């Protein structure tokens, strides 16, 4: 269990964190999600002991570690950049923390072989970091962090330096790895899809404050405010509220409920179709996200007049 209570952190006049309280359950994978400058990396660094909060406390497994150095916290840390020892082989990189702790040689060999098998690097023991791909180097970094059996694993944008295809592959791999080792994990990311796919719970941060905490589906379906709704996916403003584009219904005939709109553009996105709309009397347009089947049934064309409404009550009242 990680318990962050009423933590604030300032850099001069800038408040990076303001009265932040977060709890991370033991064995869970929690994502800290937010835009640049939201405080997510600062919060991770406070948990790690790389930053000392101005106010508040950090409890790890019932131990107050607020003023303890990182090496006294029993954590593993993986950064966006791999920070590998270039002159060491994969085996020696993974074994480094165990050697520092003076573990028996046989124990180190067995542990390293086990971890390299888990992370998919069996057979790469004698290679050097320069001989690995970016994804393989990040797997090595995770194996090195896990080798010392930390109580907490902290990941700071671990896939940010990788291309989109490798990121997607490693996200799926990291989730499988977590389900196997069950170490309490905190992941910093600005990628909404990454957080939704990986995390058991998401902490949404904005301007140094916690906006909402919950399971991915809870945050997506029941956001507490416009910021959370907009940050966790596309939104459309219809009338006095916000709504998800895929929760908009189009009709070709007036039904007495829908708002009149003209189709400005139709974009085919494989199995989905984006219908961009200009609303009567509104300067800003909206777009609806339909399945290809729905679009084909409606026989839509650019320039057509349609009527758009919310599907049910899936909307968030606007603060504007």
XYZ file of C-alpha atoms in Angstrom:
320
model
C 0.000 0.000 0.000
C 1.192 3.499 -0.884
C -0.480 6.361 0.949
C 0.243 9.950 -0.086
C -1.460 12.415 2.265
C -1.846 16.178 1.740
C 1.395 16.513 -0.193
C 2.415 19.901 -1.573
C 5.587 20.755 -3.483
C 6.720 24.190 -4.660
C 9.587 25.300 -6.870
C 9.853 28.954 -6.056
C 6.433 30.466 -6.712
C 5.322 27.501 -8.833
C 3.088 24.940 -7.094
C 3.910 21.586 -8.716
C 1.648 19.739 -6.243
C -1.097 21.236 -4.112
C -2.579 19.211 -1.245
C -2.448 15.907 -3.127
C -3.762 12.749 -1.462
C -3.640 9.379 -3.231
C -3.788 5.745 -2.126
C -2.392 2.869 -4.186
C -3.538 -0.616 -3.222
C -0.958 -3.356 -2.716
C -0.462 -5.445 -5.853
C -2.279 -2.976 -8.097
C -1.131 -1.094 -11.178
C -2.066 2.581 -10.857
C -1.517 5.207 -13.558
C -0.803 8.872 -12.866
C -2.318 10.559 -15.906
C -2.293 14.185 -16.928
C -0.936 16.750 -19.381
C 2.548 18.233 -19.219
C 2.928 20.284 -16.044
C 0.119 18.498 -14.221
C 2.427 17.241 -11.451
C 2.390 13.527 -12.238
C 6.175 13.111 -12.527
C 6.723 15.280 -9.438
C 4.326 13.047 -7.491
C 6.202 9.934 -8.647
C 9.516 11.499 -7.626
C 8.084 12.322 -4.189
C 7.027 8.681 -3.797
C 10.487 7.579 -4.923
C 12.295 9.923 -2.533
C 13.911 11.897 -5.348
C 11.971 14.951 -4.141
C 11.055 15.897 -0.570
C 7.574 17.417 -0.185
C 7.129 20.807 1.455
C 4.102 19.445 3.275
C 2.406 16.078 3.716
C 3.501 12.481 4.202
C 4.343 9.390 2.143
C 3.649 5.971 3.672
C 4.952 2.783 2.019
C 3.708 -0.479 3.525
C 2.868 1.171 6.888
C 6.278 2.904 7.058
C 6.662 6.684 6.960
C 9.294 7.271 4.274
C 8.669 10.979 3.715
C 12.220 11.950 4.676
C 14.020 8.733 3.730
C 16.489 8.504 0.837
C 15.445 6.468 -2.247
C 17.755 3.552 -1.380
C 15.969 3.170 1.962
C 12.504 2.784 0.423
C 12.734 -0.671 -1.211
C 11.569 0.545 -4.617
C 12.444 -0.160 -8.241
C 12.510 2.758 -10.676
C 12.384 2.690 -14.489
C 12.790 5.934 -16.425
C 11.849 6.838 -19.993
C 15.512 6.513 -20.953
C 17.024 3.192 -20.110
C 20.109 4.337 -18.124
C 21.845 1.046 -18.906
C 25.490 0.397 -18.096
C 26.834 0.378 -21.656
C 30.014 -1.515 -20.796
C 28.082 -4.330 -19.084
C 26.290 -7.266 -20.686
C 22.562 -7.789 -20.262
C 23.274 -10.339 -17.540
C 25.525 -7.955 -15.616
C 23.066 -5.076 -15.960
C 20.245 -7.134 -14.484
C 22.506 -8.571 -11.790
C 23.905 -5.196 -10.713
C 21.557 -4.533 -7.785
C 21.939 -8.089 -6.492
C 25.740 -7.809 -6.571
C 25.605 -4.526 -4.677
C 23.575 -6.340 -2.013
C 26.235 -9.069 -1.970
C 23.841 -11.934 -2.729
C 25.394 -15.379 -3.278
C 26.639 -15.957 -6.826
C 24.392 -18.972 -7.409
C 21.352 -17.012 -6.247
C 22.230 -14.141 -8.605
C 22.630 -16.471 -11.584
C 19.318 -18.206 -10.911
C 17.455 -14.924 -10.371
C 18.831 -13.279 -13.495
C 18.048 -16.326 -15.653
C 14.525 -16.423 -14.249
C 13.891 -12.722 -14.922
C 15.347 -12.773 -18.420
C 12.988 -15.620 -19.202
C 10.018 -13.681 -17.800
C 10.805 -10.532 -19.812
C 11.507 -12.448 -23.011
C 15.279 -11.949 -23.118
C 16.440 -15.528 -22.562
C 19.412 -16.067 -24.860
C 20.407 -12.392 -24.784
C 22.497 -12.652 -21.597
C 25.836 -11.951 -23.258
C 24.752 -9.072 -25.474
C 25.469 -5.434 -24.703
C 22.770 -2.724 -24.565
C 23.895 -1.344 -27.941
C 23.045 -4.714 -29.492
C 19.411 -4.562 -28.318
C 16.397 -2.797 -29.795
C 14.728 -0.010 -27.822
C 11.978 -2.326 -26.648
C 14.488 -4.959 -25.568
C 16.511 -2.384 -23.616
C 13.371 -1.304 -21.785
C 12.597 -4.932 -20.931
C 16.125 -5.246 -19.574
C 15.576 -2.125 -17.461
C 12.397 -3.626 -16.014
C 14.176 -6.910 -15.258
C 16.946 -4.977 -13.473
C 14.379 -3.076 -11.380
C 12.562 -6.306 -10.462
C 15.734 -8.254 -9.628
C 15.992 -6.836 -6.107
C 12.338 -7.762 -5.445
C 11.134 -4.235 -4.645
C 7.902 -3.690 -2.779
C 7.025 -0.903 -5.210
C 7.839 -0.450 -8.906
C 7.747 3.114 -10.258
C 7.627 3.704 -14.021
C 8.147 7.222 -15.398
C 6.925 7.341 -19.026
C 8.744 4.020 -19.656
C 7.674 3.744 -23.299
C 7.781 7.421 -24.232
C 10.959 7.145 -26.327
C 9.661 4.228 -28.414
C 7.674 4.252 -31.651
C 3.935 3.604 -31.640
C 4.042 -0.058 -32.658
C 6.654 -0.962 -30.040
C 4.745 0.988 -27.362
C 1.569 -0.952 -28.114
C 3.445 -4.273 -27.939
C 5.151 -3.389 -24.654
C 1.914 -2.164 -23.050
C 0.350 -5.581 -23.544
C 3.551 -7.246 -22.354
C 3.785 -5.062 -19.218
C 0.213 -5.898 -18.230
C 0.943 -9.631 -18.574
C 4.156 -9.171 -16.583
C 2.320 -7.339 -13.811
C -0.323 -10.059 -13.619
C 2.500 -12.566 -13.142
C 4.659 -10.780 -10.551
C 1.956 -8.684 -8.759
C 4.346 -5.992 -7.549
C 2.649 -2.737 -6.555
C 3.224 -0.498 -9.584
C 2.766 3.205 -10.287
C 2.999 4.331 -13.909
C 3.328 7.941 -15.073
C 1.916 8.622 -18.522
C 0.301 11.375 -20.559
C -1.126 8.757 -22.956
C -4.801 8.164 -22.213
C -4.929 4.909 -24.167
C -1.906 3.585 -22.288
C -3.494 4.380 -18.918
C -6.864 2.900 -19.918
C -5.273 -0.306 -21.220
C -2.796 -0.930 -18.397
C -4.125 0.434 -15.129
C -6.452 -0.956 -12.499
C -6.981 2.618 -11.298
C -6.175 6.004 -12.794
C -5.308 9.193 -10.919
C -6.084 12.176 -13.168
C -3.945 15.205 -12.318
C -4.221 18.766 -13.572
C -2.230 21.842 -12.485
C -0.876 20.035 -9.416
C -4.242 18.816 -8.148
C -6.104 15.508 -8.261
C -9.188 15.848 -10.443
C -10.534 12.303 -10.065
C -9.442 8.795 -9.079
C -11.120 5.610 -10.233
C -11.151 2.577 -12.489
C -10.720 3.346 -16.205
C -14.340 2.615 -17.077
C -15.598 4.665 -14.139
C -13.604 7.723 -15.213
C -14.642 7.346 -18.841
C -18.340 6.783 -18.178
C -18.772 9.028 -15.125
C -16.242 11.893 -15.233
C -16.650 14.448 -12.465
C -15.911 17.491 -14.619
C -15.188 18.756 -18.118
C -11.421 18.393 -17.766
C -11.588 14.680 -16.949
C -14.150 14.022 -19.667
C -12.134 15.863 -22.295
C -8.791 14.394 -21.275
C -10.024 10.797 -21.343
C -11.372 10.938 -24.869
C -12.917 13.137 -27.535
C -15.973 15.205 -26.643
C -18.566 17.228 -28.496
C -20.445 20.220 -27.150
C -24.134 19.920 -27.911
C -26.487 22.509 -26.480
C -25.664 23.016 -22.810
C -23.536 19.915 -22.309
C -20.646 17.735 -23.408
C -21.126 14.315 -24.950
C -18.910 11.621 -26.464
C -19.013 11.572 -30.291
C -19.989 7.896 -30.297
C -22.949 8.754 -28.029
C -24.454 11.034 -30.671
C -27.370 9.718 -32.732
C -28.066 10.945 -36.272
C -31.432 10.878 -38.005
C -32.263 11.945 -41.534
C -35.814 12.956 -40.587
C -36.748 15.443 -37.839
C -37.877 13.702 -34.660
C -38.689 16.763 -32.569
C -35.666 16.119 -30.327
C -32.565 16.383 -32.478
C -30.724 19.570 -33.415
C -30.587 20.405 -37.108
C -27.119 20.100 -38.652
C -25.475 19.885 -42.053
C -22.871 17.271 -42.898
C -19.611 19.071 -43.661
C -17.407 16.020 -44.170
C -17.506 12.241 -43.909
C -14.270 10.481 -42.961
C -14.011 6.704 -43.241
C -11.765 5.238 -40.521
C -11.892 1.535 -41.247
C -14.677 0.073 -39.123
C -15.798 3.539 -37.981
C -17.034 6.650 -39.775
C -16.568 10.200 -38.503
C -19.330 12.553 -39.560
C -18.354 16.206 -39.161
C -21.347 18.448 -38.626
C -22.135 22.157 -38.791
C -24.905 23.025 -36.332
C -27.607 25.491 -37.262
C -26.919 28.797 -35.510
C -23.643 27.587 -33.926
C -20.143 28.795 -34.813
C -18.444 25.581 -33.687
C -19.223 22.264 -35.265
C -19.270 18.788 -33.727
C -18.636 15.327 -35.042
C -20.411 12.031 -34.532
C -18.657 8.669 -34.504
C -20.719 5.931 -36.186
C -20.072 2.337 -37.060
C -19.684 1.668 -40.755
C -22.950 -0.269 -40.667
C -24.830 2.660 -39.100
C -23.442 5.067 -41.710
C -24.375 2.756 -44.570
C -27.931 2.391 -43.275
C -28.369 6.170 -43.105
C -26.928 6.626 -46.646
C -25.208 9.857 -45.634
C -23.628 12.348 -48.043
C -21.753 15.591 -47.579
C -24.171 18.520 -47.644
C -27.112 16.485 -46.279
C -29.280 17.918 -43.516
C -29.507 15.613 -40.490
C -30.758 15.830 -36.918
C -28.393 15.063 -34.043
C -29.166 14.254 -30.422
C -27.627 12.537 -27.424
C -28.119 8.817 -26.956
C -29.876 8.601 -23.589
C -28.393 10.733 -20.797
C -24.668 10.178 -21.409
C -23.674 13.817 -21.186
C -21.928 16.167 -18.776
C -23.443 19.589 -18.040
C -21.182 22.335 -19.315
C -19.585 24.741 -16.889
C -19.562 27.426 -19.572
